[in-house]
Amino acid sequence: MKLKTSIGAVLPCLDKRGGVRQFLEVGNELVRRGYDYTVFTPPEAQTQNWFDFKGKIVDWCYGIKADKILIGDPQLLPATNKMEGEIFMWIIAGIGLYKEAYSPYRGKFKTLVNGRYYLKDYPEAYLCELGVNTKHFQPKKRRVLFYSGGSAQKQAHVIKRALKGIMSVV
Protein backbone atom coordinates (compact mmCIF):
# COMPACT_ATOMS: atom_id res chain seq x y z
CA MET A 1 0.00 0.00 0.00
CA LYS A 2 1.46 3.33 -1.11
CA LEU A 3 1.37 5.86 1.70
CA LYS A 4 2.51 9.13 0.13
CA THR A 5 2.14 10.84 -3.21
CA SER A 6 5.32 11.11 -5.22
CA ILE A 7 5.99 14.46 -6.87
CA GLY A 8 8.75 15.00 -9.40
CA ALA A 9 10.17 18.27 -10.67
CA VAL A 10 12.05 18.21 -13.97
CA LEU A 11 14.82 20.81 -14.09
CA PRO A 12 17.56 21.27 -16.69
CA CYS A 13 19.96 22.60 -14.04
CA LEU A 14 20.26 23.44 -10.35
CA ASP A 15 21.99 26.79 -10.81
CA LYS A 16 21.27 29.62 -8.40
CA ARG A 17 18.25 31.06 -10.16
CA GLY A 18 14.82 32.20 -9.05
CA GLY A 19 12.90 29.53 -10.94
CA VAL A 20 15.09 26.74 -9.57
CA ARG A 21 14.72 28.16 -6.07
CA GLN A 22 10.94 28.04 -6.36
CA PHE A 23 10.99 24.36 -7.27
CA LEU A 24 13.37 23.60 -4.39
CA GLU A 25 11.45 25.66 -1.80
CA VAL A 26 8.15 24.07 -2.76
CA GLY A 27 9.91 20.70 -2.61
CA ASN A 28 11.10 21.35 0.93
CA GLU A 29 7.60 22.30 2.04
CA LEU A 30 6.12 19.20 0.41
CA VAL A 31 8.78 16.98 2.04
CA ARG A 32 7.95 18.62 5.39
CA ARG A 33 4.30 17.68 4.81
CA GLY A 34 5.21 14.06 4.11
CA TYR A 35 5.28 13.92 0.32
CA ASP A 36 8.00 12.17 -1.65
CA TYR A 37 9.59 14.99 -3.72
CA THR A 38 12.27 14.25 -6.31
CA VAL A 39 14.09 16.62 -8.64
CA PHE A 40 15.04 15.02 -11.96
CA THR A 41 18.04 16.63 -13.66
CA PRO A 42 20.73 15.67 -16.18
CA PRO A 43 23.82 13.95 -14.75
CA GLU A 44 26.02 17.05 -15.01
CA ALA A 45 23.57 19.04 -12.86
CA GLN A 46 23.30 16.69 -9.88
CA THR A 47 24.93 18.91 -7.29
CA GLN A 48 24.19 22.31 -5.86
CA ASN A 49 25.55 23.92 -2.71
CA TRP A 50 23.55 27.11 -2.39
CA PHE A 51 20.26 25.69 -1.10
CA ASP A 52 19.46 23.28 1.74
CA PHE A 53 17.20 20.96 -0.25
CA LYS A 54 15.50 18.16 1.72
CA GLY A 55 14.18 16.08 -1.19
CA LYS A 56 15.95 13.72 -3.57
CA ILE A 57 17.94 14.64 -6.68
CA VAL A 58 17.97 11.92 -9.35
CA ASP A 59 19.58 11.56 -12.77
CA TRP A 60 16.80 11.81 -15.34
CA CYS A 61 18.60 9.28 -17.56
CA TYR A 62 17.09 6.54 -15.37
CA GLY A 63 13.58 7.70 -16.26
CA ILE A 64 11.14 10.23 -14.92
CA LYS A 65 8.33 8.62 -12.97
CA ALA A 66 6.17 10.14 -10.22
CA ASP A 67 2.47 10.46 -9.41
CA LYS A 68 2.65 14.19 -10.25
CA ILE A 69 5.33 15.78 -12.44
CA LEU A 70 6.09 19.51 -12.48
CA ILE A 71 7.74 21.05 -15.54
CA GLY A 72 8.67 24.72 -15.66
CA ASP A 73 11.06 24.94 -18.59
CA PRO A 74 9.02 24.87 -21.81
CA GLN A 75 11.96 23.33 -23.69
CA LEU A 76 11.40 20.14 -21.68
CA LEU A 77 7.74 19.78 -22.65
CA PRO A 78 8.41 17.85 -25.90
CA ALA A 79 9.91 15.05 -23.77
CA THR A 80 6.74 14.50 -21.74
CA ASN A 81 5.90 11.40 -23.78
CA LYS A 82 8.83 9.72 -22.01
CA MET A 83 7.58 10.62 -18.52
CA GLU A 84 5.25 8.54 -16.37
CA GLY A 85 2.80 10.48 -14.22
CA GLU A 86 0.27 13.31 -14.32
CA ILE A 87 2.08 16.29 -15.81
CA PHE A 88 1.65 19.91 -14.72
CA MET A 89 3.12 22.91 -16.53
CA TRP A 90 4.39 25.37 -13.94
CA ILE A 91 4.57 28.73 -15.65
CA ILE A 92 7.10 30.85 -13.83
CA ALA A 93 8.00 33.08 -16.80
CA GLY A 94 5.04 32.93 -19.17
CA ILE A 95 5.51 36.28 -20.86
CA GLY A 96 7.31 36.95 -24.15
CA LEU A 97 8.99 34.07 -25.92
CA TYR A 98 8.02 31.50 -23.32
CA LYS A 99 4.31 32.13 -23.80
CA GLU A 100 4.56 30.83 -27.35
CA ALA A 101 6.56 27.80 -26.19
CA TYR A 102 3.85 26.82 -23.69
CA SER A 103 1.06 27.40 -26.18
CA PRO A 104 1.02 23.96 -27.93
CA TYR A 105 0.64 22.24 -24.53
CA ARG A 106 -2.28 24.28 -23.21
CA GLY A 107 -5.19 22.02 -22.49
CA LYS A 108 -2.99 18.94 -22.68
CA PHE A 109 -1.63 19.40 -19.15
CA LYS A 110 -2.93 21.12 -16.04
CA THR A 111 -1.27 24.49 -15.50
CA LEU A 112 0.17 26.20 -12.43
CA VAL A 113 1.18 29.87 -12.40
CA ASN A 114 3.34 31.59 -9.80
CA GLY A 115 1.57 34.94 -9.75
CA ARG A 116 -1.87 36.48 -10.20
CA TYR A 117 -0.53 38.46 -13.14
CA TYR A 118 -0.41 35.28 -15.24
CA LEU A 119 -4.06 34.43 -14.56
CA LYS A 120 -5.17 36.93 -17.20
CA ASP A 121 -3.39 34.81 -19.84
CA TYR A 122 -4.01 31.45 -18.13
CA PRO A 123 -7.43 31.72 -16.43
CA GLU A 124 -7.66 27.91 -16.24
CA ALA A 125 -4.47 27.71 -14.15
CA TYR A 126 -4.02 26.93 -10.50
CA LEU A 127 -2.36 29.77 -8.58
CA CYS A 128 0.81 29.01 -6.60
CA GLU A 129 2.03 32.38 -5.36
CA LEU A 130 5.62 32.59 -4.24
CA GLY A 131 7.81 35.54 -3.48
CA VAL A 132 11.52 36.27 -3.44
CA ASN A 133 13.43 34.65 -0.61
CA THR A 134 15.96 37.31 0.37
CA LYS A 135 18.12 34.65 2.01
CA HIS A 136 19.29 33.72 -1.49
CA PHE A 137 18.47 36.76 -3.62
CA GLN A 138 18.94 40.43 -2.81
CA PRO A 139 17.40 43.20 -4.89
CA LYS A 140 19.80 45.57 -6.58
CA LYS A 141 20.45 48.79 -4.71
CA ARG A 142 18.57 51.67 -6.28
CA ARG A 143 19.10 55.38 -6.03
CA VAL A 144 16.20 57.75 -5.79
CA LEU A 145 16.77 61.21 -7.16
CA PHE A 146 14.45 63.80 -5.70
CA TYR A 147 14.80 67.54 -6.05
CA SER A 148 12.37 69.90 -4.42
CA GLY A 149 14.03 73.17 -5.41
CA GLY A 150 13.29 74.48 -1.94
CA SER A 151 9.63 75.01 -2.77
CA ALA A 152 7.26 74.44 0.14
CA GLN A 153 4.42 73.82 -2.30
CA LYS A 154 5.83 70.44 -3.32
CA GLN A 155 5.53 69.09 0.23
CA ALA A 156 9.16 67.95 0.07
CA HIS A 157 9.23 67.32 3.82
CA VAL A 158 6.56 64.61 3.41
CA ILE A 159 8.52 62.82 0.69
CA LYS A 160 11.79 63.09 2.64
CA ARG A 161 10.15 61.67 5.76
CA ALA A 162 8.80 58.70 3.77
CA LEU A 163 12.19 57.99 2.21
CA LYS A 164 14.11 58.44 5.47
CA GLY A 165 13.26 54.94 6.72
CA ILE A 166 14.34 53.35 3.43
CA MET A 167 17.67 55.05 2.78
CA SER A 168 19.70 58.06 3.74
CA VAL A 169 18.29 61.15 2.13
CA VAL A 170 20.54 64.05 1.36
Coordinates of C-alpha atoms in Angstrom, one line a residue:
M1 CA 0.0 0.0 0.0
K2 CA 1.5 3.3 -1.1
L3 CA 1.4 5.9 1.7
K4 CA 2.5 9.1 0.1
T5 CA 2.1 10.8 -3.2
S6 CA 5.3 11.1 -5.2
I7 CA 6.0 14.5 -6.9
G8 CA 8.7 15.0 -9.4
A9 CA 10.2 18.3 -10.7
V10 CA 12.0 18.2 -14.0
L11 CA 14.8 20.8 -14.1
P12 CA 17.6 21.3 -16.7
C13 CA 20.0 22.6 -14.0
L14 CA 20.3 23.4 -10.3
D15 CA 22.0 26.8 -10.8
K16 CA 21.3 29.6 -8.4
R17 CA 18.2 31.1 -10.2
G18 CA 14.8 32.2 -9.0
G19 CA 12.9 29.5 -10.9
V20 CA 15.1 26.7 -9.6
R21 CA 14.7 28.2 -6.1
Q22 CA 10.9 28.0 -6.4
F23 CA 11.0 24.4 -7.3
L24 CA 13.4 23.6 -4.4
E25 CA 11.5 25.7 -1.8
V26 CA 8.1 24.1 -2.8
G27 CA 9.9 20.7 -2.6
N28 CA 11.1 21.3 0.9
E29 CA 7.6 22.3 2.0
L30 CA 6.1 19.2 0.4
V31 CA 8.8 17.0 2.0
R32 CA 7.9 18.6 5.4
R33 CA 4.3 17.7 4.8
G34 CA 5.2 14.1 4.1
Y35 CA 5.3 13.9 0.3
D36 CA 8.0 12.2 -1.6
Y37 CA 9.6 15.0 -3.7
T38 CA 12.3 14.2 -6.3
V39 CA 14.1 16.6 -8.6
F40 CA 15.0 15.0 -12.0
T41 CA 18.0 16.6 -13.7
P42 CA 20.7 15.7 -16.2
P43 CA 23.8 13.9 -14.7
E44 CA 26.0 17.1 -15.0
A45 CA 23.6 19.0 -12.9
Q46 CA 23.3 16.7 -9.9
T47 CA 24.9 18.9 -7.3
Q48 CA 24.2 22.3 -5.9
N49 CA 25.5 23.9 -2.7
W50 CA 23.6 27.1 -2.4
F51 CA 20.3 25.7 -1.1
D52 CA 19.5 23.3 1.7
F53 CA 17.2 21.0 -0.2
K54 CA 15.5 18.2 1.7
G55 CA 14.2 16.1 -1.2
K56 CA 15.9 13.7 -3.6
I57 CA 17.9 14.6 -6.7
V58 CA 18.0 11.9 -9.3
D59 CA 19.6 11.6 -12.8
W60 CA 16.8 11.8 -15.3
C61 CA 18.6 9.3 -17.6
Y62 CA 17.1 6.5 -15.4
G63 CA 13.6 7.7 -16.3
I64 CA 11.1 10.2 -14.9
K65 CA 8.3 8.6 -13.0
A66 CA 6.2 10.1 -10.2
D67 CA 2.5 10.5 -9.4
K68 CA 2.6 14.2 -10.3
I69 CA 5.3 15.8 -12.4
L70 CA 6.1 19.5 -12.5
I71 CA 7.7 21.0 -15.5
G72 CA 8.7 24.7 -15.7
D73 CA 11.1 24.9 -18.6
P74 CA 9.0 24.9 -21.8
Q75 CA 12.0 23.3 -23.7
L76 CA 11.4 20.1 -21.7
L77 CA 7.7 19.8 -22.7
P78 CA 8.4 17.9 -25.9
A79 CA 9.9 15.0 -23.8
T80 CA 6.7 14.5 -21.7
N81 CA 5.9 11.4 -23.8
K82 CA 8.8 9.7 -22.0
M83 CA 7.6 10.6 -18.5
E84 CA 5.2 8.5 -16.4
G85 CA 2.8 10.5 -14.2
E86 CA 0.3 13.3 -14.3
I87 CA 2.1 16.3 -15.8
F88 CA 1.7 19.9 -14.7
M89 CA 3.1 22.9 -16.5
W90 CA 4.4 25.4 -13.9
I91 CA 4.6 28.7 -15.7
I92 CA 7.1 30.9 -13.8
A93 CA 8.0 33.1 -16.8
G94 CA 5.0 32.9 -19.2
I95 CA 5.5 36.3 -20.9
G96 CA 7.3 36.9 -24.1
L97 CA 9.0 34.1 -25.9
Y98 CA 8.0 31.5 -23.3
K99 CA 4.3 32.1 -23.8
E100 CA 4.6 30.8 -27.4
A101 CA 6.6 27.8 -26.2
Y102 CA 3.8 26.8 -23.7
S103 CA 1.1 27.4 -26.2
P104 CA 1.0 24.0 -27.9
Y105 CA 0.6 22.2 -24.5
R106 CA -2.3 24.3 -23.2
G107 CA -5.2 22.0 -22.5
K108 CA -3.0 18.9 -22.7
F109 CA -1.6 19.4 -19.1
K110 CA -2.9 21.1 -16.0
T111 CA -1.3 24.5 -15.5
L112 CA 0.2 26.2 -12.4
V113 CA 1.2 29.9 -12.4
N114 CA 3.3 31.6 -9.8
G115 CA 1.6 34.9 -9.8
R116 CA -1.9 36.5 -10.2
Y117 CA -0.5 38.5 -13.1
Y118 CA -0.4 35.3 -15.2
L119 CA -4.1 34.4 -14.6
K120 CA -5.2 36.9 -17.2
D121 CA -3.4 34.8 -19.8
Y122 CA -4.0 31.5 -18.1
P123 CA -7.4 31.7 -16.4
E124 CA -7.7 27.9 -16.2
A125 CA -4.5 27.7 -14.1
Y126 CA -4.0 26.9 -10.5
L127 CA -2.4 29.8 -8.6
C128 CA 0.8 29.0 -6.6
E129 CA 2.0 32.4 -5.4
L130 CA 5.6 32.6 -4.2
G131 CA 7.8 35.5 -3.5
V132 CA 11.5 36.3 -3.4
N133 CA 13.4 34.7 -0.6
T134 CA 16.0 37.3 0.4
K135 CA 18.1 34.7 2.0
H136 CA 19.3 33.7 -1.5
F137 CA 18.5 36.8 -3.6
Q138 CA 18.9 40.4 -2.8
P139 CA 17.4 43.2 -4.9
K140 CA 19.8 45.6 -6.6
K141 CA 20.4 48.8 -4.7
R142 CA 18.6 51.7 -6.3
R143 CA 19.1 55.4 -6.0
V144 CA 16.2 57.7 -5.8
L145 CA 16.8 61.2 -7.2
F146 CA 14.5 63.8 -5.7
Y147 CA 14.8 67.5 -6.1
S148 CA 12.4 69.9 -4.4
G149 CA 14.0 73.2 -5.4
G150 CA 13.3 74.5 -1.9
S151 CA 9.6 75.0 -2.8
A152 CA 7.3 74.4 0.1
Q153 CA 4.4 73.8 -2.3
K154 CA 5.8 70.4 -3.3
Q155 CA 5.5 69.1 0.2
A156 CA 9.2 68.0 0.1
H157 CA 9.2 67.3 3.8
V158 CA 6.6 64.6 3.4
I159 CA 8.5 62.8 0.7
K160 CA 11.8 63.1 2.6
R161 CA 10.1 61.7 5.8
A162 CA 8.8 58.7 3.8
L163 CA 12.2 58.0 2.2
K164 CA 14.1 58.4 5.5
G165 CA 13.3 54.9 6.7
I166 CA 14.3 53.4 3.4
M167 CA 17.7 55.0 2.8
S168 CA 19.7 58.1 3.7
V169 CA 18.3 61.1 2.1
V170 CA 20.5 64.1 1.4

